[in-house]
Coordinates of C-alpha atoms and ligand atoms in Angstrom, one line a residue:
Chain A
M1 CA -129.8 -132.3 58.9
K2 CA -127.9 -134.4 56.3
F3 CA -128.4 -133.5 52.4
L4 CA -127.5 -135.6 49.6
V5 CA -127.6 -133.2 46.7
C6 CA -126.9 -135.5 43.2
I7 CA -125.6 -133.9 40.9
S8 CA -124.9 -134.7 36.6
N9 CA -122.2 -133.4 34.7
V10 CA -124.1 -132.3 31.0
P11 CA -122.9 -130.5 28.0
D12 CA -123.5 -126.5 28.5
T13 CA -127.0 -125.8 27.2
T14 CA -125.6 -123.6 24.2
T15 CA -123.7 -126.9 23.0
K16 CA -124.6 -127.8 19.2
I17 CA -124.9 -131.8 19.0
T18 CA -122.8 -134.0 17.0
F19 CA -122.3 -137.6 17.7
T20 CA -119.4 -140.0 16.8
P21 CA -119.3 -141.2 13.6
D22 CA -121.2 -144.7 14.3
N23 CA -123.6 -142.6 15.8
K24 CA -123.1 -144.9 19.4
E25 CA -121.7 -141.9 21.3
F26 CA -122.2 -138.1 22.1
N27 CA -118.9 -136.5 20.5
K28 CA -117.4 -134.7 23.3
A29 CA -114.8 -133.1 21.6
G30 CA -114.9 -129.4 22.2
V31 CA -117.9 -129.7 24.5
Q32 CA -117.8 -127.6 27.5
F33 CA -119.3 -129.4 30.3
V34 CA -121.4 -128.2 33.2
I35 CA -123.5 -128.7 36.3
N36 CA -127.0 -130.2 34.9
P37 CA -129.2 -126.4 35.3
W38 CA -131.9 -128.0 37.1
D39 CA -129.2 -129.7 40.1
E40 CA -128.0 -126.3 40.8
Y41 CA -131.5 -125.4 42.4
A42 CA -131.6 -128.7 44.3
L43 CA -127.8 -127.3 45.1
T44 CA -128.5 -124.2 46.3
R45 CA -132.0 -124.8 47.7
A46 CA -129.8 -127.5 50.1
I47 CA -127.4 -124.5 51.2
E48 CA -130.0 -122.5 52.0
L49 CA -131.8 -125.0 54.0
K50 CA -128.6 -125.9 56.1
E51 CA -127.8 -122.2 56.6
A52 CA -131.4 -122.1 57.9
Q53 CA -131.2 -124.2 60.1
G54 CA -127.5 -123.4 61.4
G55 CA -126.1 -126.5 60.8
G56 CA -125.9 -129.7 58.9
T57 CA -123.8 -130.7 55.9
V58 CA -124.4 -130.8 52.1
T59 CA -123.0 -133.3 50.6
V60 CA -122.4 -133.5 46.6
L61 CA -123.0 -136.9 44.7
N62 CA -121.9 -137.8 41.3
V63 CA -121.5 -141.0 39.5
G64 CA -119.0 -140.1 36.6
E65 CA -115.4 -140.6 35.9
A66 CA -112.3 -138.2 36.5
D67 CA -113.4 -135.5 34.5
T68 CA -116.7 -134.6 36.2
E69 CA -114.3 -133.1 38.9
P70 CA -114.2 -129.8 37.7
N71 CA -118.0 -129.5 38.3
I72 CA -117.7 -131.4 41.4
R73 CA -115.5 -128.7 42.6
K74 CA -117.5 -126.3 41.4
A75 CA -120.6 -127.8 43.3
L76 CA -118.2 -127.2 46.6
A77 CA -117.2 -123.7 45.4
I78 CA -121.3 -122.9 45.8
G79 CA -120.9 -124.3 49.2
A80 CA -121.2 -127.6 49.6
D81 CA -119.0 -129.1 52.6
D82 CA -117.9 -132.4 50.9
A83 CA -118.1 -134.9 47.8
I84 CA -118.5 -138.2 46.7
R85 CA -117.9 -139.2 43.2
V86 CA -119.4 -142.9 42.1
N87 CA -116.0 -143.9 39.8
A88 CA -117.9 -145.5 36.8
H89 CA -119.5 -144.3 33.7
P90 CA -123.4 -143.4 34.3
K91 CA -125.1 -146.5 32.1
D92 CA -128.2 -145.8 32.3
A93 CA -131.1 -144.1 35.1
F94 CA -131.2 -147.3 37.3
F95 CA -127.0 -148.3 37.2
V96 CA -127.2 -144.7 38.7
A97 CA -130.1 -144.8 40.5
Q98 CA -128.2 -147.6 42.2
Q99 CA -125.2 -145.8 43.0
I100 CA -127.2 -143.0 44.9
A101 CA -129.5 -145.4 46.9
S102 CA -126.1 -147.8 48.1
I103 CA -124.5 -144.2 49.2
A104 CA -127.6 -143.1 51.0
K105 CA -128.3 -145.6 52.9
D106 CA -124.9 -146.1 54.0
G107 CA -124.4 -142.3 54.6
G108 CA -128.0 -141.7 56.8
Y109 CA -128.9 -138.7 54.6
D110 CA -132.3 -136.8 55.4
V111 CA -132.8 -135.3 52.6
I112 CA -131.9 -136.5 49.0
L113 CA -132.3 -133.4 46.2
M114 CA -131.7 -133.9 42.3
G115 CA -132.3 -131.7 39.7
K116 CA -135.8 -132.6 37.5
E117 CA -133.9 -134.6 34.8
S118 CA -130.3 -134.4 33.5
I119 CA -130.6 -131.7 29.9
D120 CA -128.5 -134.8 27.9
Y121 CA -130.6 -138.0 28.4
N122 CA -133.8 -136.3 29.7
G123 CA -135.0 -139.6 31.7
F124 CA -136.5 -137.7 34.3
Q125 CA -136.4 -141.8 36.5
V126 CA -133.4 -141.2 38.8
H127 CA -135.7 -139.4 41.8
G128 CA -138.4 -142.2 41.6
M129 CA -136.3 -145.4 41.5
V130 CA -133.9 -143.6 44.1
G131 CA -137.2 -143.8 46.1
E132 CA -138.3 -147.2 45.3
L133 CA -134.8 -148.7 46.2
L134 CA -134.8 -146.8 49.5
N135 CA -138.6 -147.7 50.0
I136 CA -139.1 -143.5 50.9
P137 CA -141.5 -140.9 49.2
T138 CA -140.7 -139.3 46.4
V139 CA -141.5 -135.6 45.4
A140 CA -141.2 -134.6 41.7
P141 CA -141.6 -131.9 40.1
A142 CA -140.8 -130.1 43.2
M143 CA -141.4 -126.2 42.7
K144 CA -140.6 -125.2 46.0
L145 CA -139.2 -127.3 49.3
D146 CA -139.6 -125.6 53.4
M147 CA -138.7 -127.7 56.2
S148 CA -139.9 -127.8 59.6
G149 CA -138.2 -129.8 62.0
N150 CA -138.3 -133.3 60.2
T151 CA -141.2 -132.5 57.9
A152 CA -140.9 -130.5 54.9
T153 CA -143.7 -129.0 52.8
L154 CA -143.3 -129.2 48.7
E155 CA -144.9 -128.1 46.0
R156 CA -145.2 -130.7 43.4
E157 CA -146.1 -129.2 39.7
I158 CA -148.8 -131.6 38.3
E159 CA -150.4 -130.9 34.7
G160 CA -152.1 -127.7 35.0
G161 CA -151.3 -126.8 38.8
K162 CA -149.8 -127.8 41.8
E163 CA -150.4 -130.1 44.4
I164 CA -149.2 -129.1 48.2
V165 CA -147.5 -132.2 49.7
E166 CA -146.2 -133.0 53.2
V167 CA -143.6 -135.8 54.0
N168 CA -141.1 -136.6 56.7
T169 CA -137.5 -137.1 56.1
P170 CA -136.2 -139.6 55.3
F171 CA -137.2 -138.2 51.5
V172 CA -136.8 -138.1 47.6
A173 CA -137.2 -134.6 46.1
S174 CA -136.5 -133.3 42.2
C175 CA -136.3 -129.7 41.8
Q176 CA -137.1 -127.0 39.2
Q177 CA -137.9 -123.3 39.1
P178 CA -138.9 -121.1 40.9
M179 CA -137.3 -122.9 44.1
C180 CA -134.6 -121.1 44.5
E181 CA -132.1 -118.7 42.8
P182 CA -128.9 -120.7 41.5
R183 CA -125.6 -119.6 43.5
I184 CA -123.0 -118.9 41.5
P185 CA -119.3 -119.3 43.4
N186 CA -117.8 -116.6 44.5
M187 CA -113.7 -116.1 44.8
R188 CA -113.7 -117.2 49.0
G189 CA -115.8 -120.3 47.6
I190 CA -113.5 -121.4 45.2
M191 CA -110.5 -120.8 47.5
T192 CA -112.0 -122.9 49.8
A193 CA -113.8 -125.9 47.4
R194 CA -109.7 -126.3 46.8
T195 CA -109.1 -128.5 49.9
K196 CA -112.5 -129.7 50.7
P197 CA -113.2 -133.6 50.7
L198 CA -113.9 -135.5 47.9
K199 CA -113.9 -139.4 48.0
V200 CA -113.9 -141.3 45.2
V201 CA -115.5 -144.9 45.5
E202 CA -116.4 -147.8 43.4
P203 CA -119.7 -148.7 42.0
T204 CA -121.6 -151.2 43.2
A205 CA -121.7 -154.1 40.8
D206 CA -125.2 -153.5 39.3
A207 CA -126.0 -154.2 36.0
A208 CA -127.8 -151.3 33.4
R209 CA -131.3 -152.9 31.6
T210 CA -131.1 -150.1 29.0
E211 CA -128.7 -149.4 26.4
V212 CA -128.5 -146.9 23.5
S213 CA -127.7 -148.2 20.1
S214 CA -127.9 -145.2 18.1
Y215 CA -128.1 -141.8 17.8
A216 CA -129.8 -139.1 15.4
L217 CA -130.6 -135.8 15.1
P218 CA -133.6 -134.3 13.8
P219 CA -134.9 -133.5 10.0
A220 CA -133.6 -130.6 9.1
K221 CA -136.1 -128.0 9.0
Q222 CA -137.3 -127.4 5.3
G223 CA -136.5 -123.4 5.9
V224 CA -138.8 -120.7 6.8
K225 CA -141.9 -119.7 4.2
L226 CA -141.8 -115.4 5.1
I227 CA -145.2 -113.6 4.5
P228 CA -145.4 -109.8 4.2
A229 CA -146.2 -108.3 7.3
E230 CA -149.0 -106.1 5.2
N231 CA -150.6 -109.4 4.1
A232 CA -150.1 -110.8 7.8
G233 CA -153.7 -112.6 7.2
E234 CA -152.3 -114.2 4.5
L235 CA -150.6 -116.5 7.2
I236 CA -153.9 -117.6 8.7
K237 CA -154.9 -118.8 5.4
L238 CA -151.8 -121.0 4.8
L239 CA -152.0 -122.5 8.6
R240 CA -155.5 -123.7 7.6
N241 CA -154.9 -124.5 3.7
E242 CA -151.2 -125.5 3.3
A243 CA -149.9 -126.6 7.1
K244 CA -153.7 -127.6 8.1
V245 CA -153.1 -127.2 11.5
I246 CA -156.2 -124.0 12.3
Chain B
M1 CA -149.7 -162.4 28.6
S2 CA -150.8 -158.8 28.2
V3 CA -150.1 -155.4 27.5
L4 CA -151.0 -152.5 30.7
V5 CA -152.3 -149.0 29.6
V6 CA -152.5 -146.2 32.3
V7 CA -154.8 -143.9 31.9
E8 CA -155.2 -140.4 33.3
C9 CA -158.1 -139.5 33.7
D10 CA -159.5 -135.4 35.0
G11 CA -163.0 -134.4 35.5
G12 CA -164.5 -137.4 34.5
E13 CA -162.5 -137.4 30.9
V14 CA -159.8 -139.1 29.6
K15 CA -156.8 -137.0 29.1
K16 CA -155.8 -136.7 25.1
S17 CA -152.5 -137.6 26.1
S18 CA -153.8 -140.7 27.6
L19 CA -156.3 -141.6 24.6
E20 CA -152.7 -141.5 22.4
V21 CA -151.1 -143.5 25.2
A22 CA -154.0 -145.7 24.7
S23 CA -153.5 -146.0 21.2
Y24 CA -149.9 -146.6 21.5
G25 CA -150.5 -149.5 23.8
S26 CA -153.2 -151.4 21.6
Q27 CA -151.2 -151.1 19.0
V28 CA -148.5 -152.4 20.5
A29 CA -150.0 -155.1 22.0
Q30 CA -151.3 -156.2 18.2
M31 CA -147.7 -156.2 17.5
L32 CA -147.1 -159.2 20.2
G33 CA -150.0 -160.9 19.4
T34 CA -151.9 -159.8 22.5
T35 CA -154.6 -157.4 23.8
A36 CA -154.3 -154.3 25.9
T37 CA -155.8 -153.7 29.1
A38 CA -156.2 -149.9 30.8
V39 CA -155.8 -149.3 34.4
A40 CA -157.5 -145.5 35.1
V41 CA -156.6 -143.0 37.3
G42 CA -158.0 -139.6 38.6
E43 CA -161.3 -139.0 38.2
A44 CA -163.3 -141.0 35.7
T45 CA -166.6 -141.6 34.6
E46 CA -167.7 -145.6 32.9
A47 CA -168.9 -144.4 30.0
N48 CA -165.9 -142.8 29.3
L49 CA -163.5 -145.3 30.0
A50 CA -165.7 -147.2 27.9
K51 CA -164.8 -145.3 24.9
L52 CA -161.3 -145.8 25.2
G53 CA -162.6 -148.9 22.6
E54 CA -162.3 -146.6 20.3
Q55 CA -158.3 -146.8 20.6
G56 CA -158.7 -150.3 20.5
I57 CA -158.9 -151.3 24.7
T58 CA -160.6 -154.3 25.1
K59 CA -160.6 -153.9 28.7
V60 CA -160.7 -151.0 31.5
L61 CA -160.0 -151.8 34.9
H62 CA -161.6 -149.4 37.4
D63 CA -161.1 -148.8 41.0
A64 CA -163.6 -146.5 42.5
E65 CA -161.5 -145.4 45.6
P66 CA -162.7 -141.8 45.9
R67 CA -158.8 -141.0 47.0
L68 CA -157.6 -141.7 43.3
K69 CA -158.8 -138.6 42.1
D70 CA -155.4 -137.0 43.2
F71 CA -152.0 -137.3 42.4
V72 CA -150.8 -140.0 45.3
N73 CA -147.6 -141.5 44.0
G74 CA -147.5 -144.5 46.8
A75 CA -151.2 -145.1 46.1
Y76 CA -151.0 -144.7 42.2
T77 CA -147.8 -147.1 42.0
K78 CA -149.7 -149.9 44.0
L79 CA -152.5 -149.7 41.9
I80 CA -150.7 -149.7 38.8
A81 CA -148.7 -153.0 40.1
A82 CA -151.6 -154.6 41.1
A83 CA -153.0 -154.5 37.9
A84 CA -150.2 -155.5 36.2
Q85 CA -149.4 -158.4 38.3
K86 CA -153.6 -159.4 37.5
E87 CA -152.8 -158.8 33.3
D88 CA -149.6 -160.0 33.4
A89 CA -148.3 -157.2 31.4
K90 CA -144.8 -157.5 29.6
V91 CA -145.3 -154.0 28.4
I92 CA -146.6 -150.7 30.6
V93 CA -147.5 -148.0 29.2
L94 CA -147.8 -144.8 30.3
A95 CA -147.9 -140.7 29.2
N96 CA -144.5 -138.6 29.4
S97 CA -146.2 -136.3 32.1
N98 CA -145.3 -135.7 35.5
I99 CA -147.7 -138.1 36.9
G100 CA -146.6 -140.5 34.0
A101 CA -142.8 -140.2 35.0
S102 CA -143.3 -140.4 38.9
V103 CA -144.8 -143.6 39.0
G104 CA -142.9 -145.2 35.9
S105 CA -139.9 -145.1 37.4
R106 CA -140.9 -146.5 41.1
L107 CA -142.8 -148.9 39.2
S108 CA -139.9 -149.8 36.6
V109 CA -137.8 -150.7 40.0
R110 CA -140.8 -152.4 41.9
L111 CA -141.5 -154.9 38.5
Q112 CA -137.8 -155.1 37.9
A113 CA -138.8 -153.7 34.4
S114 CA -136.7 -151.7 32.3
I115 CA -137.6 -148.1 31.2
A116 CA -138.0 -146.0 28.9
T117 CA -138.9 -142.0 29.2
N118 CA -140.0 -139.4 25.9
V119 CA -140.9 -142.2 23.6
V120 CA -142.3 -141.1 20.5
E121 CA -142.4 -143.9 18.0
L122 CA -143.8 -147.3 18.4
P123 CA -141.0 -150.0 19.2
K124 CA -139.0 -151.9 16.7
T125 CA -139.2 -155.5 17.9
D126 CA -137.3 -157.6 15.1
G127 CA -135.1 -160.7 16.1
G128 CA -136.4 -160.5 19.8
S129 CA -134.9 -157.4 20.7
F130 CA -136.9 -154.5 21.7
T131 CA -135.9 -151.0 20.9
V132 CA -137.8 -147.6 21.0
K133 CA -136.8 -143.8 19.9
R134 CA -136.7 -141.6 22.4
G135 CA -136.2 -137.6 22.2
A136 CA -132.6 -137.1 24.1
F137 CA -130.3 -133.6 24.5
S138 CA -133.9 -131.5 25.2
G139 CA -135.1 -131.8 21.6
K140 CA -132.0 -131.3 20.0
A141 CA -131.4 -135.6 19.0
F142 CA -133.2 -138.9 19.3
A143 CA -131.7 -142.3 20.5
D144 CA -132.6 -145.6 19.9
V145 CA -132.5 -147.4 22.8
K146 CA -132.8 -151.4 23.6
L147 CA -135.0 -152.4 26.4
D148 CA -133.8 -155.6 28.2
G149 CA -136.1 -158.4 30.5
D150 CA -139.2 -159.2 29.8
R151 CA -140.5 -156.7 31.3
K152 CA -140.8 -153.3 30.2
I153 CA -142.2 -149.5 30.5
I154 CA -142.8 -147.4 28.0
A155 CA -143.9 -143.0 28.7
V156 CA -144.8 -142.1 25.5
K157 CA -144.0 -138.1 24.9
K158 CA -147.4 -136.4 23.8
N159 CA -148.1 -135.5 20.5
S160 CA -145.8 -137.8 18.9
I161 CA -148.6 -140.9 18.5
E162 CA -151.8 -139.9 16.2
A163 CA -154.6 -141.2 18.3
L164 CA -156.9 -144.0 16.8
H165 CA -160.6 -143.6 16.6
E166 CA -162.7 -146.5 15.9
A167 CA -165.8 -145.0 16.1
G168 CA -168.8 -147.3 17.6
K169 CA -166.0 -149.9 19.7
T170 CA -166.4 -150.0 23.3
A171 CA -164.2 -151.5 26.3
Q172 CA -165.6 -153.8 29.0
V173 CA -165.3 -151.3 32.3
E174 CA -164.5 -153.8 35.4
A175 CA -164.1 -153.0 38.8
F176 CA -161.1 -153.4 40.1
S177 CA -159.8 -153.1 43.6
A178 CA -155.9 -152.9 44.9
Q179 CA -157.0 -152.9 48.2
L180 CA -155.3 -149.9 49.3
T181 CA -155.0 -148.9 52.9
D182 CA -154.4 -145.8 54.2
A183 CA -150.6 -146.2 54.3
D184 CA -150.3 -146.0 50.5
F185 CA -152.2 -142.5 50.7
A186 CA -149.2 -141.3 53.2
D187 CA -148.3 -139.1 50.9
A188 CA -151.6 -137.9 49.5
P189 CA -151.5 -134.3 48.7
K190 CA -152.6 -131.6 51.9
Q191 CA -154.3 -129.1 48.8
V192 CA -154.0 -129.1 44.9
V193 CA -154.2 -125.7 43.6
M194 CA -155.4 -125.5 40.0
Q195 CA -154.2 -123.0 37.6
D196 CA -156.2 -120.0 36.0
Q197 CA -155.1 -120.4 32.2
A198 CA -156.3 -118.2 29.8
G199 CA -159.5 -120.1 28.1
G200 CA -159.0 -123.1 30.1
I201 CA -156.7 -124.8 28.0
L202 CA -153.3 -125.9 29.6
L203 CA -150.4 -125.6 27.7
P204 CA -149.0 -129.3 28.4
E205 CA -151.8 -130.7 26.6
A206 CA -152.2 -128.1 24.6
D207 CA -152.6 -128.3 20.2
K208 CA -151.7 -124.8 19.8
V209 CA -150.1 -122.5 21.7
V210 CA -149.0 -119.0 21.2
S211 CA -146.0 -117.5 23.0
G212 CA -144.7 -114.3 23.9
G213 CA -141.2 -113.4 24.8
R214 CA -139.3 -110.1 25.3
G215 CA -140.0 -108.2 22.6
M216 CA -143.7 -107.7 24.3
K217 CA -142.1 -105.3 26.3
G218 CA -144.7 -105.4 29.3
P219 CA -147.5 -107.4 30.8
E220 CA -149.7 -104.8 30.3
N221 CA -149.4 -106.0 26.1
W222 CA -150.6 -109.6 26.7
N223 CA -153.7 -108.7 25.6
L224 CA -152.9 -109.1 22.3
I225 CA -151.5 -112.6 22.9
E226 CA -154.5 -113.5 24.9
D227 CA -156.5 -112.6 22.0
L228 CA -155.3 -114.7 19.9
A229 CA -154.7 -117.8 21.7
K230 CA -158.6 -117.2 22.0
A231 CA -159.4 -116.8 18.5
L232 CA -157.5 -120.1 17.8
G233 CA -158.6 -121.8 21.1
A234 CA -154.5 -122.0 21.8
A235 CA -152.7 -122.1 25.3
T236 CA -150.3 -119.6 26.1
A237 CA -146.6 -119.4 27.0
C238 CA -143.9 -117.2 27.2
S239 CA -140.3 -117.1 27.4
K240 CA -138.1 -117.0 30.6
P241 CA -137.1 -113.9 31.1
V242 CA -140.4 -112.9 31.0
S243 CA -141.3 -115.0 33.7
D244 CA -138.5 -114.4 35.4
V245 CA -139.5 -110.6 36.0
D246 CA -142.8 -112.0 36.6
W247 CA -144.4 -110.7 33.5
R248 CA -146.0 -113.6 33.5
P249 CA -146.3 -116.6 36.2
H250 CA -143.9 -119.6 36.0
H251 CA -145.6 -122.0 34.7
E252 CA -145.9 -120.5 31.1
H253 CA -142.5 -120.6 30.6
V254 CA -141.1 -123.3 28.1
G255 CA -137.8 -124.1 27.0
Q256 CA -134.5 -125.9 28.6
T257 CA -135.4 -124.9 32.0
G258 CA -139.2 -124.7 31.5
I259 CA -141.9 -127.0 30.3
T260 CA -141.3 -128.6 26.8
V261 CA -144.1 -129.0 24.5
S262 CA -145.0 -130.0 21.4
P263 CA -147.8 -128.8 19.7
N264 CA -149.2 -129.0 16.4
L265 CA -148.8 -125.0 16.1
Y266 CA -146.3 -122.8 18.2
I267 CA -146.3 -119.4 16.9
A268 CA -143.4 -117.1 19.2
C269 CA -144.3 -113.4 19.0
G270 CA -141.2 -111.2 20.2
I271 CA -139.0 -114.3 20.9
S272 CA -135.5 -114.5 19.8
G273 CA -135.1 -118.2 19.8
A274 CA -132.3 -118.7 21.7
I275 CA -130.8 -122.5 21.6
Q276 CA -132.4 -123.2 25.3
H277 CA -135.6 -121.1 24.5
L278 CA -136.1 -123.8 20.9
A279 CA -135.3 -127.1 23.1
G280 CA -139.0 -126.5 24.7
V281 CA -140.5 -125.8 21.5
N282 CA -138.6 -127.5 18.7
S283 CA -140.3 -130.7 18.6
S284 CA -143.9 -128.6 17.3
K285 CA -145.5 -129.6 13.7
V286 CA -145.4 -126.4 12.3
I287 CA -143.6 -122.7 14.3
V288 CA -144.3 -119.4 13.0
V289 CA -142.2 -116.6 14.5
I290 CA -143.0 -112.7 14.3
N291 CA -140.0 -110.8 14.9
K292 CA -138.9 -107.4 13.6
D293 CA -135.0 -108.4 13.4
P294 CA -134.6 -110.3 10.0
E295 CA -131.8 -111.6 11.7
A296 CA -133.1 -113.2 14.8
P297 CA -132.5 -117.1 15.3
F298 CA -135.8 -118.4 15.7
F299 CA -136.4 -118.1 12.2
K300 CA -134.3 -120.9 11.2
A301 CA -136.0 -123.3 13.0
A302 CA -139.6 -122.1 11.8
D303 CA -141.6 -123.3 8.8
Y304 CA -143.6 -119.9 8.6
G305 CA -142.3 -116.4 9.4
I306 CA -143.5 -112.7 9.6
V307 CA -140.8 -109.9 9.6
G308 CA -143.0 -107.1 11.4
D309 CA -143.8 -105.7 14.8
V310 CA -146.1 -107.7 16.9
F311 CA -147.9 -104.6 17.6
D312 CA -149.2 -104.5 14.4
V313 CA -149.0 -108.1 13.3
L314 CA -150.8 -109.6 16.3
P315 CA -154.5 -107.3 16.2
K316 CA -154.1 -108.8 12.4
L317 CA -153.9 -112.0 12.9
T318 CA -156.4 -112.3 15.3
Q319 CA -158.7 -110.3 12.9
A320 CA -158.0 -112.9 9.8
V321 CA -158.9 -115.8 12.6
K322 CA -162.0 -114.5 13.7
E323 CA -162.8 -114.1 9.6
L324 CA -161.9 -117.3 8.8
N325 CA -164.1 -118.9 12.0
Ligands
FAD401 C1 -128.9 -122.7 31.5 C2 -130.0 -121.7 30.4 C3 -131.2 -122.2 30.4 C4 -132.0 -121.0 30.1 N1 -133.4 -121.8 30.0 C5 -134.3 -121.0 28.7 C6 -135.5 -121.6 29.2 O1 -136.0 -122.7 29.6 N2 -136.7 -120.9 28.2 C7 -136.2 -119.6 27.4 O2 -137.5 -119.4 26.9 N3 -134.8 -118.9 27.5 C8 -134.2 -119.7 28.3 N4 -132.6 -118.9 28.6 C9 -132.5 -117.7 28.3 C10 -132.1 -118.0 27.1 O3 -130.5 -118.1 26.7 C11 -132.6 -116.5 25.8 O4 -131.8 -114.8 27.0 C12 -134.0 -116.4 26.5 O5 -134.7 -116.9 25.3 C13 -134.3 -115.0 25.6 O6 -136.1 -114.5 25.4 P1 -136.7 -113.6 25.2 O7 -136.5 -114.1 23.1 O8 -137.8 -113.5 25.0 O9 -135.7 -112.3 24.6 P2 -134.6 -111.5 23.5 O10 -133.9 -112.6 23.5 O11 -134.5 -110.2 24.2 O12 -135.4 -111.5 22.2 C14 -136.5 -110.4 22.0 C15 -136.9 -110.6 20.5 O13 -137.7 -109.5 20.6 C16 -137.7 -108.7 19.2 N5 -138.3 -107.9 19.0 C17 -138.3 -107.2 20.3 N6 -139.5 -105.4 19.7 C18 -140.2 -106.3 18.6 C19 -141.5 -106.0 18.4 N7 -142.2 -104.7 18.9 N8 -142.0 -106.6 17.3 C20 -141.5 -108.0 17.1 N9 -140.2 -108.4 17.8 C21 -139.8 -107.7 18.3 C22 -136.1 -108.6 19.0 O14 -135.8 -108.8 17.9 C23 -135.7 -110.2 19.7 O15 -135.4 -110.8 18.7 C24 -131.8 -120.2 29.4 C25 -130.4 -119.5 29.4 C26 -129.5 -120.3 30.2 C27 -128.0 -119.6 30.4

């Protein structure tokens, strides 16, 4: 079975977010980039399923410029077999979805996995767009994924519960916890990753439909009002009379 | 030309987040000089749909197909696309929920529309452009996004828009059929399992949340969290390490890698306030932190705080709420 795992390259979760002086772009200076944490669930689960099936391939795909390659190599070190980088700045979700759909179609992948959303743009859109472009089912967000032959059983989170869904390959799923315990690279993985194939392709010339005109930070908090522990009940009065939230 | 809003219903009732979506849609319609029509998904009653008039909706399309009760991506997408064609919808508004994002992303391709999710404010439409403000970087920033083309889809973040309530106004409920076939239900769930939530309040929809961290020491102490939640009518939540060790179920885990909540009140008990936890809660209107360590980073993000032991403070708070009621 051929798995395609889409990963994005995002600022580390501890990053203090700042922007360029014109507020048009995220300020990358001094920021460490990681594999999007949600994508790690997709990657590890694909590797586990491949191992359980005793064959098949896991290909990682990233739409990004050359500076994403260290994290693509990291995905290879975790256990993917090969990688494709679409050499382009990921302009918006639709732009990225078109690249993924085009590669998925040409490569004849059976299972297309990705994280629920990227922690920088938080779009939560690419899964559905890829599914629609390929006219195949999408399951989002998936908390569990098992395969038996060409049939997948998934748990999809809905507000307040979950649905058990069955779909046949090919399909798209966007993954989240508690799907698996994301793996970290070991020494052997890091050594072999260096020689695994990483193919760079140019984007299919398609436009984006949205554009970020500016970024802003949330207004700073006023500062905390402390209530002595002995008078804890006072807090409840403040929440009713001052904050008016209860 | 019109604005189409997608309202999610559950057990006959329109979800709170969908009342916000309807209010958003009717205000956009007003800006564009047109009217807002709703299309209902899930289990709805006509009486409750008619009440969407209070949120400024003029008409509601209702497909009585019983299999629409549960979320089915294929069928929902087709239904909403058909409603959008019928109403010549230029703007489609849905909730930024798991359902809204699943359907909205597919619709954007099918209808060749531009889309923004996680939207927190009404659009700005000066000079012919259409710009919305959305949350980005896991609650650490906002982005103004320009939507191109003549069709737009907007998924509105929960609790960021005040729902309108114009008492007495009703919407006209109209039977509608999207001619759904068995093929549209191919991804219908085999089973739906609803969680057993404390006090029946679902975390993603909750107005108030009481949340516990590692400082609660163990699952046997969660009655303190639950008692306060019950007294307040709040949902319960937890930090990631708490669900990782199974003190609490995964669906209660909030934060960067859990769910994002934006209630009016978030009470954090024995949670340090790591940046990944804050990412999931920092758009809450009022944050209360109870922590015995005055240096806990959470106090920097809080509106009210008590430096103290949760085992001492929580029962006092619960008692005070009971006295107030
Ligand atoms: C990639 C990544 C993603 C992550 N995603 C998330 C996420 O989504 N959500 C999340 O929550 N975390 C997440 N984390 C983990 C996060 O970094 C913190 O480790 C976690 O939030 C800490 O949980 P905590 O506050 O419950 O525990 P701790 O950090 O151990 O804090 C416990 C707090 O309780 C206080 N305390 C102890 N005893 C008492 C008492 N008797 N009375 C009052 N206070 C007391 C202590 O002073 C302390 O501040 C993520 C981490 C990474 C690396």
